[in-house]
mmCIF file of C-alpha atoms in Angstrom:
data_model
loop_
_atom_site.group_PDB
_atom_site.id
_atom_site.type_symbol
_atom_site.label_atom_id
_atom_site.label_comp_id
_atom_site.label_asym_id
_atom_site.label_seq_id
_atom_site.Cartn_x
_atom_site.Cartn_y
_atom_site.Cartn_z
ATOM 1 C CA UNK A 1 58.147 38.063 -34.144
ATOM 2 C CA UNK A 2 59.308 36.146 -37.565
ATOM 3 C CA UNK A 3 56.495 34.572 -39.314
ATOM 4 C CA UNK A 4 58.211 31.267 -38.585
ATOM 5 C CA UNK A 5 57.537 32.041 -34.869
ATOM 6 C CA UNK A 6 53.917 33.382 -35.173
ATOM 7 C CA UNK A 7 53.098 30.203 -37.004
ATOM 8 C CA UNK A 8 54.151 27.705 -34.252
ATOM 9 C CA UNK A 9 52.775 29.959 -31.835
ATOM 10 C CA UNK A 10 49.083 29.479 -34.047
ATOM 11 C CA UNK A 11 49.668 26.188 -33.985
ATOM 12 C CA UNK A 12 50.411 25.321 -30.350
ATOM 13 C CA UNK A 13 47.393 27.468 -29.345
ATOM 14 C CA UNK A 14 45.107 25.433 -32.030
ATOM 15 C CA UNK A 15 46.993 21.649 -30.288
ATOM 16 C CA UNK A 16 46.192 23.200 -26.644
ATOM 17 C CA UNK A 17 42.715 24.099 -27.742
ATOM 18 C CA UNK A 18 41.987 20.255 -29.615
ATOM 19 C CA UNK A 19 42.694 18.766 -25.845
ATOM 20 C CA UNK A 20 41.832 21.276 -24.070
ATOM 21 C CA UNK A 21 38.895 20.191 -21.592
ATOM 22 C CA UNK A 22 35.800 18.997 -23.333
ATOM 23 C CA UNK A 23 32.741 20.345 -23.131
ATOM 24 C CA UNK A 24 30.321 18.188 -21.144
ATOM 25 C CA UNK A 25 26.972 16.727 -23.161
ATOM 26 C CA UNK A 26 23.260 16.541 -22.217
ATOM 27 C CA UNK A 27 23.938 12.994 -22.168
ATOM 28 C CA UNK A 28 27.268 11.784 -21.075
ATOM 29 C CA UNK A 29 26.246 11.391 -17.269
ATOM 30 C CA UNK A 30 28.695 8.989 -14.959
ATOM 31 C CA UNK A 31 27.389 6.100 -13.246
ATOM 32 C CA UNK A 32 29.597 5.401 -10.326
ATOM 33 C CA UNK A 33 29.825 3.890 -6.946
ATOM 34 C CA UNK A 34 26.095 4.026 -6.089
ATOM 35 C CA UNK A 35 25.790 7.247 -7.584
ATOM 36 C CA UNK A 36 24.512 8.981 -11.052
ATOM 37 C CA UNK A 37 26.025 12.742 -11.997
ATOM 38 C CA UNK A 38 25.357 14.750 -14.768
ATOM 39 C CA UNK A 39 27.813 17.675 -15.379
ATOM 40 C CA UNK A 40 26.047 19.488 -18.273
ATOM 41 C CA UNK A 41 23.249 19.665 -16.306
ATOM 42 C CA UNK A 42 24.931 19.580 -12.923
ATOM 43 C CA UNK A 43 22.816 17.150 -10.815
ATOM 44 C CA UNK A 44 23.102 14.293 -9.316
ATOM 45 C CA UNK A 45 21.388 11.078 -7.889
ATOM 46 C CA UNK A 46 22.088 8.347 -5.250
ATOM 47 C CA UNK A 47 20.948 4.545 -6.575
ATOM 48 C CA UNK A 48 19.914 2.873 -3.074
ATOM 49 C CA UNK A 49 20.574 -1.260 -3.175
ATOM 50 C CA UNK A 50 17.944 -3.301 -5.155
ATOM 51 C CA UNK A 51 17.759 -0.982 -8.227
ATOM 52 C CA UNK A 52 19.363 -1.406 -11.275
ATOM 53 C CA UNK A 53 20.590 1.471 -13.610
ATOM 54 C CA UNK A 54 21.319 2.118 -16.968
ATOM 55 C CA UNK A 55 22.178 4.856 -19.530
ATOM 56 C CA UNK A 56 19.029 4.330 -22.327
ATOM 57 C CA UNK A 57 18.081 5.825 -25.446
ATOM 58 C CA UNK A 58 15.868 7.862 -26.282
ATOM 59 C CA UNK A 59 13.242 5.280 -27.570
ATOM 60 C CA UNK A 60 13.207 3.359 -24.727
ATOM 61 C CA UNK A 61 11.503 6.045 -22.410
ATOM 62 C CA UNK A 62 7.833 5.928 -21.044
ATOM 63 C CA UNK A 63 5.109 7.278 -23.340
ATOM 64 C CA UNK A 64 4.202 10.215 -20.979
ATOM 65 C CA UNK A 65 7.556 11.167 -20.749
ATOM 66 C CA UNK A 66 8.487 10.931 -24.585
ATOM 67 C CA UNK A 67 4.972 12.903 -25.482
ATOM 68 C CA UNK A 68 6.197 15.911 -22.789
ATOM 69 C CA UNK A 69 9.669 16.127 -24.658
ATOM 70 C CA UNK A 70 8.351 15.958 -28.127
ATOM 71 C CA UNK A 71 6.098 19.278 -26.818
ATOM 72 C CA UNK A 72 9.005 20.751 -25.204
ATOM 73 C CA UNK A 73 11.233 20.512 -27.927
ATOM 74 C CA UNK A 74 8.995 21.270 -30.426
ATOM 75 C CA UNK A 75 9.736 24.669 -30.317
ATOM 76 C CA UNK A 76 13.138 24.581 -27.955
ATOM 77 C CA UNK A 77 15.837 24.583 -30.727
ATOM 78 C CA UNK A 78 16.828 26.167 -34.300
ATOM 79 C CA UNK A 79 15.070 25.668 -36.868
ATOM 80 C CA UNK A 80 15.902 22.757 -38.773
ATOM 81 C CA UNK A 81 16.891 20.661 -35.816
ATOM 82 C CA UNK A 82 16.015 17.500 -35.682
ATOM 83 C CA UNK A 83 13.347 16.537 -33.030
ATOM 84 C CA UNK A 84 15.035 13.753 -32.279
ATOM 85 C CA UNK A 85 18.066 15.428 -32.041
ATOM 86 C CA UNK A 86 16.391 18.126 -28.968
ATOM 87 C CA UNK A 87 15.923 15.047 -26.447
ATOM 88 C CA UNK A 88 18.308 12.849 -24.648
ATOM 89 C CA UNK A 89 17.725 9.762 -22.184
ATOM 90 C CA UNK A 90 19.768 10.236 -19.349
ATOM 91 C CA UNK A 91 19.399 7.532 -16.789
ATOM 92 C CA UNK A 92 16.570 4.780 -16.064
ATOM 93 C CA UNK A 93 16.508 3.236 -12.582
ATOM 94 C CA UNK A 94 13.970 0.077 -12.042
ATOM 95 C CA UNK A 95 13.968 -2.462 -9.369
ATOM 96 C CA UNK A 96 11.865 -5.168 -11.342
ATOM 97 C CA UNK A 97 13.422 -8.365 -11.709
ATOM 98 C CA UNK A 98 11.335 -10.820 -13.202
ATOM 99 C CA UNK A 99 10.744 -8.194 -16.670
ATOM 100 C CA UNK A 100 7.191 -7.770 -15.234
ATOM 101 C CA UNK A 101 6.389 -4.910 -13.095
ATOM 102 C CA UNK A 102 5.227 -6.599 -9.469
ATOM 103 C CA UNK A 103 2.878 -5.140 -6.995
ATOM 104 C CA UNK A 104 6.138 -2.996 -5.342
ATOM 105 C CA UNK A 105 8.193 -2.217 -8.027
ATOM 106 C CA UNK A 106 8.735 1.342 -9.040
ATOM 107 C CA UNK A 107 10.740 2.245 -12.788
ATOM 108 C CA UNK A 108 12.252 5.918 -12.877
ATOM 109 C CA UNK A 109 12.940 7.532 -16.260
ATOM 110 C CA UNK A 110 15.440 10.816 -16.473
ATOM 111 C CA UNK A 111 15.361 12.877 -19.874
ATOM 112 C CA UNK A 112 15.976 15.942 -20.836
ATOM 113 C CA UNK A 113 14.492 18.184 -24.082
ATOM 114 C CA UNK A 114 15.597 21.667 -25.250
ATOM 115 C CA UNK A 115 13.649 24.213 -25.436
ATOM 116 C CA UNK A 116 15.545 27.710 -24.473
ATOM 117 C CA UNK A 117 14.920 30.109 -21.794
ATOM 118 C CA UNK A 118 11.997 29.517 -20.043
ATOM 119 C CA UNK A 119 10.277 29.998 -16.157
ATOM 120 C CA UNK A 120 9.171 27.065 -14.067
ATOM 121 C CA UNK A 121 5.398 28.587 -14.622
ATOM 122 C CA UNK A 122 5.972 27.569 -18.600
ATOM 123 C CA UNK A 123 7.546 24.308 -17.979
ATOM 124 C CA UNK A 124 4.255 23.515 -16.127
ATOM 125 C CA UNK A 125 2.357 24.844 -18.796
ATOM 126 C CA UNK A 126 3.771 21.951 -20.713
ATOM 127 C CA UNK A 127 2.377 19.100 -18.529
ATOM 128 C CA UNK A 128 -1.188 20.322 -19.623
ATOM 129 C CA UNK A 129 -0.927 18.442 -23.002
ATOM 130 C CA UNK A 130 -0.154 15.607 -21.235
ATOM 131 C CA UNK A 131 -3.234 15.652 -19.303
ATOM 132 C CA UNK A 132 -4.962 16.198 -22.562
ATOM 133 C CA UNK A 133 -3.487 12.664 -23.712
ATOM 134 C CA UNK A 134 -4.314 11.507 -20.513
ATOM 135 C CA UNK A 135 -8.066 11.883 -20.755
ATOM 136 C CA UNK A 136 -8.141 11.064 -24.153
ATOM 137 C CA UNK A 137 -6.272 7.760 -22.765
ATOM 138 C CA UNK A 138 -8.382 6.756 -19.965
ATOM 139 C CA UNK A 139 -11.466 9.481 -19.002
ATOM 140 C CA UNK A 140 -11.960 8.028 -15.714
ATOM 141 C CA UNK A 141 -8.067 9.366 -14.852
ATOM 142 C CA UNK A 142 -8.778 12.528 -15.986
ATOM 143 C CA UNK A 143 -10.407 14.207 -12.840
ATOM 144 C CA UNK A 144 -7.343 12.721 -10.552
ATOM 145 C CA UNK A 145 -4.460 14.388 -13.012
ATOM 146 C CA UNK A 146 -3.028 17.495 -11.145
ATOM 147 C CA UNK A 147 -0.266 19.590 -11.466
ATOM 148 C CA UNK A 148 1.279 21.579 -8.796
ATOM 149 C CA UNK A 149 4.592 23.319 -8.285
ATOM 150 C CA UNK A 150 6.757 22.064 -5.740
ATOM 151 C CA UNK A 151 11.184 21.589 -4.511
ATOM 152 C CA UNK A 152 13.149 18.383 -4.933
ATOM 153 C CA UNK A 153 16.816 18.960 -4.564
ATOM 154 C CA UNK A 154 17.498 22.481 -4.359
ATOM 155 C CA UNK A 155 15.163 22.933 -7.501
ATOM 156 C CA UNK A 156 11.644 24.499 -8.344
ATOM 157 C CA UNK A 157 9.270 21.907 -10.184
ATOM 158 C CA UNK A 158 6.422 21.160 -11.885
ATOM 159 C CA UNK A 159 4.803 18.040 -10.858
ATOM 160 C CA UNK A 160 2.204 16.015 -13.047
ATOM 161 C CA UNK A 161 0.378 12.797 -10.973
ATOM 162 C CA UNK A 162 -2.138 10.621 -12.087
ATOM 163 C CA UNK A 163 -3.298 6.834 -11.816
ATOM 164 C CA UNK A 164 -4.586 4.780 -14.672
ATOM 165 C CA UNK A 165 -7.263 2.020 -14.145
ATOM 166 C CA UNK A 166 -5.898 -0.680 -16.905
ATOM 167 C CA UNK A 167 -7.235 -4.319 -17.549
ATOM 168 C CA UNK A 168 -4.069 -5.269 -15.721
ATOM 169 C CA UNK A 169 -4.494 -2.953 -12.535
ATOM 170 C CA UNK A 170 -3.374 0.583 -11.608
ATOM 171 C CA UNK A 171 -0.548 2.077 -12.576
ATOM 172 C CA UNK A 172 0.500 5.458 -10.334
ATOM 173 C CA UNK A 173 2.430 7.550 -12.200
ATOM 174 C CA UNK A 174 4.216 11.323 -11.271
ATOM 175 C CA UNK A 175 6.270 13.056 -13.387
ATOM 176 C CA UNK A 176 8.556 16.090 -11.945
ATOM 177 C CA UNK A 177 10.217 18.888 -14.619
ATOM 178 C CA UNK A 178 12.474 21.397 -14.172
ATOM 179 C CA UNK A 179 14.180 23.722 -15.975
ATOM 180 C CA UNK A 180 17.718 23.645 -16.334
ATOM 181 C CA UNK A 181 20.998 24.976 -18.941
ATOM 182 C CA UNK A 182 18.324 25.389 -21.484
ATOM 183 C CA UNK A 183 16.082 22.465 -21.185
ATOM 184 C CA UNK A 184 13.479 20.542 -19.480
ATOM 185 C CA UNK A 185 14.356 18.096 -17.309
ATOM 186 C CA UNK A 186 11.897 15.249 -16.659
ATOM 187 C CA UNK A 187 11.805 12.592 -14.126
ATOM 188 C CA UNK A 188 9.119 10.557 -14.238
ATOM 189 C CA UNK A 189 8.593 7.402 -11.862
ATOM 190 C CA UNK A 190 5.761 4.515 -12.369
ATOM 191 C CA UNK A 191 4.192 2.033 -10.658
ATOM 192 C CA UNK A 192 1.658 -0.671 -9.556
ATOM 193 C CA UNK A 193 1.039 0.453 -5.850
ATOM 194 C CA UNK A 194 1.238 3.743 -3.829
ATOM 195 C CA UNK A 195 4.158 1.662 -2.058
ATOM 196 C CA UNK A 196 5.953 1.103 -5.554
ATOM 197 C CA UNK A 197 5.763 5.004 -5.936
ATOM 198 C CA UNK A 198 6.707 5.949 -2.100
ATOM 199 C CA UNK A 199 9.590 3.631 -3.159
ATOM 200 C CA UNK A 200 10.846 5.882 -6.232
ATOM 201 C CA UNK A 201 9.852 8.605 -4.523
ATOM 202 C CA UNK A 202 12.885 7.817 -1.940
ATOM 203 C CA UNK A 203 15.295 7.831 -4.537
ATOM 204 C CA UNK A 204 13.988 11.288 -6.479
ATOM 205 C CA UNK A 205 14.185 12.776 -2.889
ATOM 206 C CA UNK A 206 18.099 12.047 -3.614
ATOM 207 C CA UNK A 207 18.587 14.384 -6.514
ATOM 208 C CA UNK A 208 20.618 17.317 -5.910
ATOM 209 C CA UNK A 209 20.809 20.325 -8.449
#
C-alpha cells in the first residue's frame, strides 16, 4: 500500500470514529411520550397524568439525597475528581401545583453518584450516615428510620424510610439505591401524607432496570 493510500485509509478510520455512535452519559436521559429512559444506566420510568417532569441539576436535589451522594462519591472516583463532578441529577417528578407541597402531593428525585464496584450490602451500608444526619436532625425520627433490602424493577435495593415531625407537619420520606454501571442510583420520594407517598410509590413501582 503507498503511503498516500495508508494515509487516507488513517484518516477515514479517524472521520468514521468522530461520528461514530456516541457514548451515552450518566445524565443525558430522554423524556418522551409519558416516559423517562436512561441508556447509560439502562432504566426506565413511566410518568402517569398529573405529574410534571424535568431534567434538574445537581443543586436542586433533596438534602437526604444530596448528603447520600456526597458519601457515595466520596470515595467512588480518581483521585482528583471533582465531587461535584461524581453526581448527576437525572430526573425529578412532582405533582404539586401551587409551589407548596399539599396534603397529597408526592416529589420524586432520581440521581446517580460514582463510586466503583460495589454489592447491594455496601450500597446499604451507605444509608447509615444518613440516619446519622437524621437523628442529629430530628431525635424523635430516629427510632422510625429503617433500612431494609428489597426489588423494584428487576433490581436489588436498599431502602431508607423515615418521617419527620416539623413545625409545618410530617413529611414521609423513602429513599431506594441501587447499584448500577458503576454508581449508586438513588430515588428518593417525599411527602406530607402516607397517601402522598403510596402515590410516588405507584410511579417507582414503574421503573424497569
Amino acid at each position: 500500500m503507498s503511503l498516500r493510500l495508508a494515509a487516507s485509509a488513517l484518516a477515514g478510520a479517524a472521520l468514521l470514529l468522530a461520528c461514530g455512535p456516541r457514548v451515552p452519559e450518566p445524565a443525558r436521559g430522554e423524556l418522551k411520550d409519558g416516559a423517562y429512559r436512561n441508556e447509560f444506566f439502562r432504566f426506565g420510568l413511566a410518568i402517569p397524568g398529573g405529574w410534571t417532569a424535568q431534567k434538574p441539576s445537581v443543586g436542586s436535589l433533596g438534602g437526604f439525597t444530596k448528603n447520600y451522594l456526597k458519601v457515595t462519591a466520596a470515595g467512588g472516583a480518581p483521585e482528583g475528581t471533582p465531587l461535584e463532578r461524581r453526581m448527576h441529577g437525572l430526573l425529578t417528578l412532582s405533582t404539586v401545583a401551587s409551589g407548596l407541597l399539599g396534603a397529597d402531593d408526592a416529589m420524586i428525585s432520581v440521581s446517580a453518584a460514582e463510586m466503583g464496584t460495589r454489592s447491594i450490602r455496601e450500597v446499604e451500608d451507605l444509608l447509615h450516615p444518613i440516619k446519622a444526619v437524621l437523628a442529629a436532625m430530628n431525635p424523635r425520627a430516629a427510632p422510625k428510620t429503617k433500612t431494609r433490602l428489597t426489588g423494584l424493577g428487576g433490581a436489588t435495593c436498599a431502602v431508607l424510610e423515615t418521617k419527620l415531625r416539623l413545625k409545618e407537619g410530617e413529611l414521609h420520606y423513602r429513599i431506594y439505591a441501587t447499584a448500577r454501571s458503576g454508581h449508586m442510583i438513588a430515588l428518593e420520594a417525599v411527602a406530607r401524607s402516607p397517601e402522598g407517598l403510596a402515590r410516588a410509590e405507584t410511579v417507582l413501582r414503574s421503573v424497569k432496570f
